[in-house]
Amino acid sequence: MKETIQIRYVSDRIDKLCYIDGKSDWIDLRAAEDVEMRQGEFRLISLGVAMKLPEGYEAHIVPRSSTFKNFGVIQANHMGVVDGSYCGDNDIWYFPAIAMQDTCIHVNDRICQFRIVKNQPPVSFEETEHLTGTDRGGFGSTGIS
């Protein structure tokens, strides 16, 4: 079943979002403003959209694979999560950028991407003295002989 996302464009300077079926299930987001940043500077870059996600979904926002190479910025929170309560006209999406070098980002540059995922189901925690799984060697041990 195809889900529908209500979207409000707060900028008429960016291309409309589109989903390219069969290519990727991530959707590109664009800078809605021209931005000049100096190395080490932090900036919230407007993405020019506000959305109402389908019931029971959240959005995950991450940089595109080329964002650092093309613009020299990283996403401050590494992954943004937009939950379903963030759905009003003024709940504009932003990309929290840290400049690793002096850079310029222009209106309509594709700087990040998002996808929607179902909310986590309710869980409960059951305390135990021992786990029954096989040990893998602990955090960061994969690939070590």
mmCIF file of N, CA, C and O in Angstrom, residues 90-144:
data_model
loop_
_atom_site.group_PDB
_atom_site.id
_atom_site.type_symbol
_atom_site.label_atom_id
_atom_site.label_comp_id
_atom_site.label_asym_id
_atom_site.label_seq_id
_atom_site.Cartn_x
_atom_site.Cartn_y
_atom_site.Cartn_z
ATOM 1 N N ASN A 90 4.613 25.293 10.903
ATOM 2 C CA ASN A 90 5.903 25.897 11.241
ATOM 3 C C ASN A 90 6.958 24.890 11.679
ATOM 4 O O ASN A 90 8.034 25.276 12.131
ATOM 5 N N ASP A 91 6.668 23.608 11.549
ATOM 6 C CA ASP A 91 7.635 22.557 11.897
ATOM 7 C C ASP A 91 8.523 22.278 10.687
ATOM 8 O O ASP A 91 8.534 21.187 10.115
ATOM 9 N N ILE A 92 9.303 23.282 10.326
ATOM 10 C CA ILE A 92 10.161 23.223 9.139
ATOM 11 C C ILE A 92 11.349 22.314 9.416
ATOM 12 O O ILE A 92 11.941 22.353 10.495
ATOM 13 N N TRP A 93 11.710 21.519 8.424
ATOM 14 C CA TRP A 93 12.842 20.609 8.553
ATOM 15 C C TRP A 93 14.139 21.375 8.287
ATOM 16 O O TRP A 93 14.211 22.227 7.398
ATOM 17 N N TYR A 94 15.178 21.038 9.075
ATOM 18 C CA TYR A 94 16.499 21.657 8.958
ATOM 19 C C TYR A 94 17.575 20.588 8.915
ATOM 20 O O TYR A 94 17.379 19.484 9.422
ATOM 21 N N PHE A 95 18.702 20.955 8.366
ATOM 22 C CA PHE A 95 19.893 20.108 8.364
ATOM 23 C C PHE A 95 20.913 20.775 9.268
ATOM 24 O O PHE A 95 21.405 21.862 8.954
ATOM 25 N N PRO A 96 21.247 20.165 10.427
ATOM 26 C CA PRO A 96 22.222 20.759 11.345
ATOM 27 C C PRO A 96 23.651 20.461 10.888
ATOM 28 O O PRO A 96 24.153 19.360 11.064
ATOM 29 N N ALA A 97 24.300 21.439 10.275
ATOM 30 C CA ALA A 97 25.592 21.231 9.622
ATOM 31 C C ALA A 97 26.746 21.812 10.430
ATOM 32 O O ALA A 97 26.632 22.905 10.992
ATOM 33 N N ILE A 98 27.852 21.082 10.435
ATOM 34 C CA ILE A 98 29.122 21.578 10.958
ATOM 35 C C ILE A 98 30.086 21.601 9.783
ATOM 36 O O ILE A 98 30.289 20.575 9.117
ATOM 37 N N ALA A 99 30.673 22.769 9.525
ATOM 38 C CA ALA A 99 31.607 22.907 8.398
ATOM 39 C C ALA A 99 32.989 22.414 8.824
ATOM 40 O O ALA A 99 33.558 22.901 9.798
ATOM 41 N N MET A 100 33.509 21.462 8.084
ATOM 42 C CA MET A 100 34.852 20.955 8.337
ATOM 43 C C MET A 100 35.888 21.738 7.525
ATOM 44 O O MET A 100 37.082 21.564 7.704
ATOM 45 N N GLN A 101 35.393 22.596 6.635
ATOM 46 C CA GLN A 101 36.233 23.485 5.820
ATOM 47 C C GLN A 101 35.354 24.658 5.414
ATOM 48 O O GLN A 101 34.132 24.590 5.549
ATOM 49 N N ASP A 102 35.927 25.741 4.939
ATOM 50 C CA ASP A 102 35.129 26.839 4.406
ATOM 51 C C ASP A 102 34.315 26.305 3.233
ATOM 52 O O ASP A 102 34.831 25.543 2.417
ATOM 53 N N THR A 103 33.051 26.702 3.162
ATOM 54 C CA THR A 103 32.185 26.141 2.124
ATOM 55 C C THR A 103 31.052 27.080 1.759
ATOM 56 O O THR A 103 30.714 27.986 2.532
ATOM 57 N N CYS A 104 30.489 26.846 0.601
ATOM 58 C CA CYS A 104 29.274 27.522 0.141
ATOM 59 C C CYS A 104 28.275 26.467 -0.307
ATOM 60 O O CYS A 104 28.628 25.559 -1.063
ATOM 61 N N ILE A 105 27.067 26.590 0.163
ATOM 62 C CA ILE A 105 25.967 25.723 -0.260
ATOM 63 C C ILE A 105 24.926 26.643 -0.868
ATOM 64 O O ILE A 105 24.608 27.691 -0.301
ATOM 65 N N HIS A 106 24.413 26.258 -2.019
ATOM 66 C CA HIS A 106 23.475 27.118 -2.734
ATOM 67 C C HIS A 106 22.061 26.566 -2.664
ATOM 68 O O HIS A 106 21.851 25.358 -2.465
ATOM 69 N N VAL A 107 21.101 27.456 -2.832
ATOM 70 C CA VAL A 107 19.702 27.042 -2.887
ATOM 71 C C VAL A 107 19.558 25.925 -3.913
ATOM 72 O O VAL A 107 20.125 25.984 -4.998
ATOM 73 N N ASN A 108 18.835 24.899 -3.527
ATOM 74 C CA ASN A 108 18.494 23.742 -4.359
ATOM 75 C C ASN A 108 19.592 22.683 -4.409
ATOM 76 O O ASN A 108 19.407 21.651 -5.040
ATOM 77 N N ASP A 109 20.740 22.903 -3.748
ATOM 78 C CA ASP A 109 21.748 21.840 -3.646
ATOM 79 C C ASP A 109 21.169 20.705 -2.807
ATOM 80 O O ASP A 109 20.589 20.936 -1.734
ATOM 81 N N ARG A 110 21.343 19.478 -3.288
ATOM 82 C CA ARG A 110 20.890 18.304 -2.530
ATOM 83 C C ARG A 110 21.924 18.024 -1.440
ATOM 84 O O ARG A 110 23.063 17.676 -1.735
ATOM 85 N N ILE A 111 21.520 18.188 -0.179
ATOM 86 C CA ILE A 111 22.487 18.055 0.918
ATOM 87 C C ILE A 111 22.187 16.890 1.858
ATOM 88 O O ILE A 111 23.058 16.487 2.627
ATOM 89 N N CYS A 112 20.963 16.382 1.831
ATOM 90 C CA CYS A 112 20.645 15.248 2.707
ATOM 91 C C CYS A 112 19.489 14.470 2.090
ATOM 92 O O CYS A 112 19.006 14.798 1.008
ATOM 93 N N GLN A 113 19.086 13.427 2.793
ATOM 94 C CA GLN A 113 18.036 12.548 2.292
ATOM 95 C C GLN A 113 17.243 12.007 3.472
ATOM 96 O O GLN A 113 17.718 12.019 4.609
ATOM 97 N N PHE A 114 16.041 11.539 3.182
ATOM 98 C CA PHE A 114 15.236 10.951 4.254
ATOM 99 C C PHE A 114 14.456 9.759 3.733
ATOM 100 O O PHE A 114 14.307 9.552 2.542
ATOM 101 N N ARG A 115 13.986 8.979 4.690
ATOM 102 C CA ARG A 115 13.054 7.898 4.415
ATOM 103 C C ARG A 115 12.129 7.812 5.608
ATOM 104 O O ARG A 115 12.467 8.271 6.705
ATOM 105 N N ILE A 116 10.955 7.236 5.413
ATOM 106 C CA ILE A 116 10.063 7.037 6.552
ATOM 107 C C ILE A 116 10.087 5.569 6.938
ATOM 108 O O ILE A 116 10.238 4.691 6.086
ATOM 109 N N VAL A 117 9.979 5.338 8.224
ATOM 110 C CA VAL A 117 9.966 3.975 8.762
ATOM 111 C C VAL A 117 8.860 3.879 9.807
ATOM 112 O O VAL A 117 8.498 4.877 10.436
ATOM 113 N N LYS A 118 8.341 2.683 9.963
ATOM 114 C CA LYS A 118 7.306 2.482 10.979
ATOM 115 C C LYS A 118 7.883 2.712 12.366
ATOM 116 O O LYS A 118 9.038 2.385 12.633
ATOM 117 N N ASN A 119 7.048 3.252 13.237
ATOM 118 C CA ASN A 119 7.463 3.438 14.621
ATOM 119 C C ASN A 119 7.770 2.103 15.271
ATOM 120 O O ASN A 119 7.195 1.074 14.898
ATOM 121 N N GLN A 120 8.664 2.140 16.215
ATOM 122 C CA GLN A 120 8.998 0.935 16.972
ATOM 123 C C GLN A 120 7.758 0.460 17.717
ATOM 124 O O GLN A 120 7.045 1.263 18.309
ATOM 125 N N PRO A 121 7.506 -0.850 17.723
ATOM 126 C CA PRO A 121 6.358 -1.345 18.486
ATOM 127 C C PRO A 121 6.650 -1.225 19.980
ATOM 128 O O PRO A 121 7.806 -1.102 20.392
ATOM 129 N N PRO A 122 5.616 -1.263 20.801
ATOM 130 C CA PRO A 122 5.849 -1.232 22.248
ATOM 131 C C PRO A 122 6.709 -2.431 22.670
ATOM 132 O O PRO A 122 6.561 -3.530 22.135
ATOM 133 N N VAL A 123 7.634 -2.200 23.577
ATOM 134 C CA VAL A 123 8.502 -3.265 24.082
ATOM 135 C C VAL A 123 8.485 -3.253 25.598
ATOM 136 O O VAL A 123 8.129 -2.259 26.225
ATOM 137 N N SER A 124 8.886 -4.364 26.179
ATOM 138 C CA SER A 124 9.096 -4.435 27.622
ATOM 139 C C SER A 124 10.470 -5.058 27.846
ATOM 140 O O SER A 124 11.021 -5.709 26.961
ATOM 141 N N PHE A 125 11.033 -4.839 28.993
ATOM 142 C CA PHE A 125 12.352 -5.363 29.319
ATOM 143 C C PHE A 125 12.224 -6.405 30.420
ATOM 144 O O PHE A 125 11.520 -6.193 31.407
ATOM 145 N N GLU A 126 12.897 -7.525 30.220
ATOM 146 C CA GLU A 126 12.877 -8.610 31.192
ATOM 147 C C GLU A 126 14.308 -8.793 31.684
ATOM 148 O O GLU A 126 15.210 -9.137 30.913
ATOM 149 N N GLU A 127 14.531 -8.543 32.957
ATOM 150 C CA GLU A 127 15.873 -8.649 33.531
ATOM 151 C C GLU A 127 16.274 -10.111 33.691
ATOM 152 O O GLU A 127 15.460 -10.955 34.047
ATOM 153 N N THR A 128 17.555 -10.393 33.412
ATOM 154 C CA THR A 128 18.081 -11.751 33.531
ATOM 155 C C THR A 128 19.527 -11.680 34.015
ATOM 156 O O THR A 128 20.195 -10.669 33.840
ATOM 157 N N GLU A 129 20.007 -12.746 34.600
ATOM 158 C CA GLU A 129 21.394 -12.819 35.060
ATOM 159 C C GLU A 129 22.336 -13.216 33.926
ATOM 160 O O GLU A 129 23.512 -12.883 33.955
ATOM 161 N N HIS A 130 21.819 -13.947 32.935
ATOM 162 C CA HIS A 130 22.646 -14.417 31.818
ATOM 163 C C HIS A 130 21.826 -14.409 30.539
ATOM 164 O O HIS A 130 20.632 -14.707 30.561
ATOM 165 N N LEU A 131 22.489 -14.125 29.441
ATOM 166 C CA LEU A 131 21.854 -14.183 28.128
ATOM 167 C C LEU A 131 22.203 -15.518 27.477
ATOM 168 O O LEU A 131 23.291 -16.059 27.695
ATOM 169 N N THR A 132 21.315 -16.035 26.647
ATOM 170 C CA THR A 132 21.517 -17.371 26.086
ATOM 171 C C THR A 132 22.196 -17.361 24.721
ATOM 172 O O THR A 132 22.482 -18.410 24.175
ATOM 173 N N GLY A 133 22.488 -16.192 24.166
ATOM 174 C CA GLY A 133 23.113 -16.109 22.845
ATOM 175 C C GLY A 133 24.608 -16.399 22.894
ATOM 176 O O GLY A 133 25.231 -16.465 23.950
ATOM 177 N N THR A 134 25.195 -16.571 21.716
ATOM 178 C CA THR A 134 26.632 -16.796 21.586
ATOM 179 C C THR A 134 27.358 -15.460 21.635
ATOM 180 O O THR A 134 26.970 -14.511 20.956
ATOM 181 N N ASP A 135 28.427 -15.368 22.440
ATOM 182 C CA ASP A 135 29.222 -14.138 22.507
ATOM 183 C C ASP A 135 29.943 -13.898 21.189
ATOM 184 O O ASP A 135 30.505 -14.823 20.596
ATOM 185 N N ARG A 136 29.969 -12.643 20.762
ATOM 186 C CA ARG A 136 30.690 -12.253 19.546
ATOM 187 C C ARG A 136 31.992 -11.538 19.881
ATOM 188 O O ARG A 136 32.704 -11.110 18.994
ATOM 189 N N GLY A 137 32.298 -11.339 21.142
ATOM 190 C CA GLY A 137 33.539 -10.685 21.526
ATOM 191 C C GLY A 137 33.375 -9.256 22.003
ATOM 192 O O GLY A 137 34.353 -8.590 22.307
ATOM 193 N N GLY A 138 32.151 -8.753 22.061
ATOM 194 C CA GLY A 138 31.912 -7.416 22.591
ATOM 195 C C GLY A 138 31.964 -6.341 21.517
ATOM 196 O O GLY A 138 32.309 -6.569 20.370
ATOM 197 N N PHE A 139 31.659 -5.159 21.918
ATOM 198 C CA PHE A 139 31.577 -3.994 21.029
ATOM 199 C C PHE A 139 32.906 -3.767 20.306
ATOM 200 O O PHE A 139 33.957 -3.737 20.934
ATOM 201 N N GLY A 140 32.833 -3.591 18.985
ATOM 202 C CA GLY A 140 34.029 -3.274 18.202
ATOM 203 C C GLY A 140 34.954 -4.444 17.929
ATOM 204 O O GLY A 140 36.096 -4.259 17.506
ATOM 205 N N SER A 141 34.487 -5.671 18.137
ATOM 206 C CA SER A 141 35.373 -6.823 18.009
ATOM 207 C C SER A 141 35.270 -7.522 16.671
ATOM 208 O O SER A 141 36.085 -8.381 16.362
ATOM 209 N N THR A 142 34.302 -7.168 15.819
ATOM 210 C CA THR A 142 34.102 -7.849 14.550
ATOM 211 C C THR A 142 35.369 -7.726 13.696
ATOM 212 O O THR A 142 35.902 -6.644 13.524
ATOM 213 N N GLY A 143 35.826 -8.821 13.160
ATOM 214 C CA GLY A 143 36.988 -8.804 12.278
ATOM 215 C C GLY A 143 38.323 -8.932 12.977
ATOM 216 O O GLY A 143 39.367 -8.980 12.343
ATOM 217 N N ILE A 144 38.319 -9.003 14.298
ATOM 218 C CA ILE A 144 39.570 -9.166 15.040
ATOM 219 C C ILE A 144 39.765 -10.648 15.307
ATOM 220 O O ILE A 144 38.868 -11.323 15.789
#
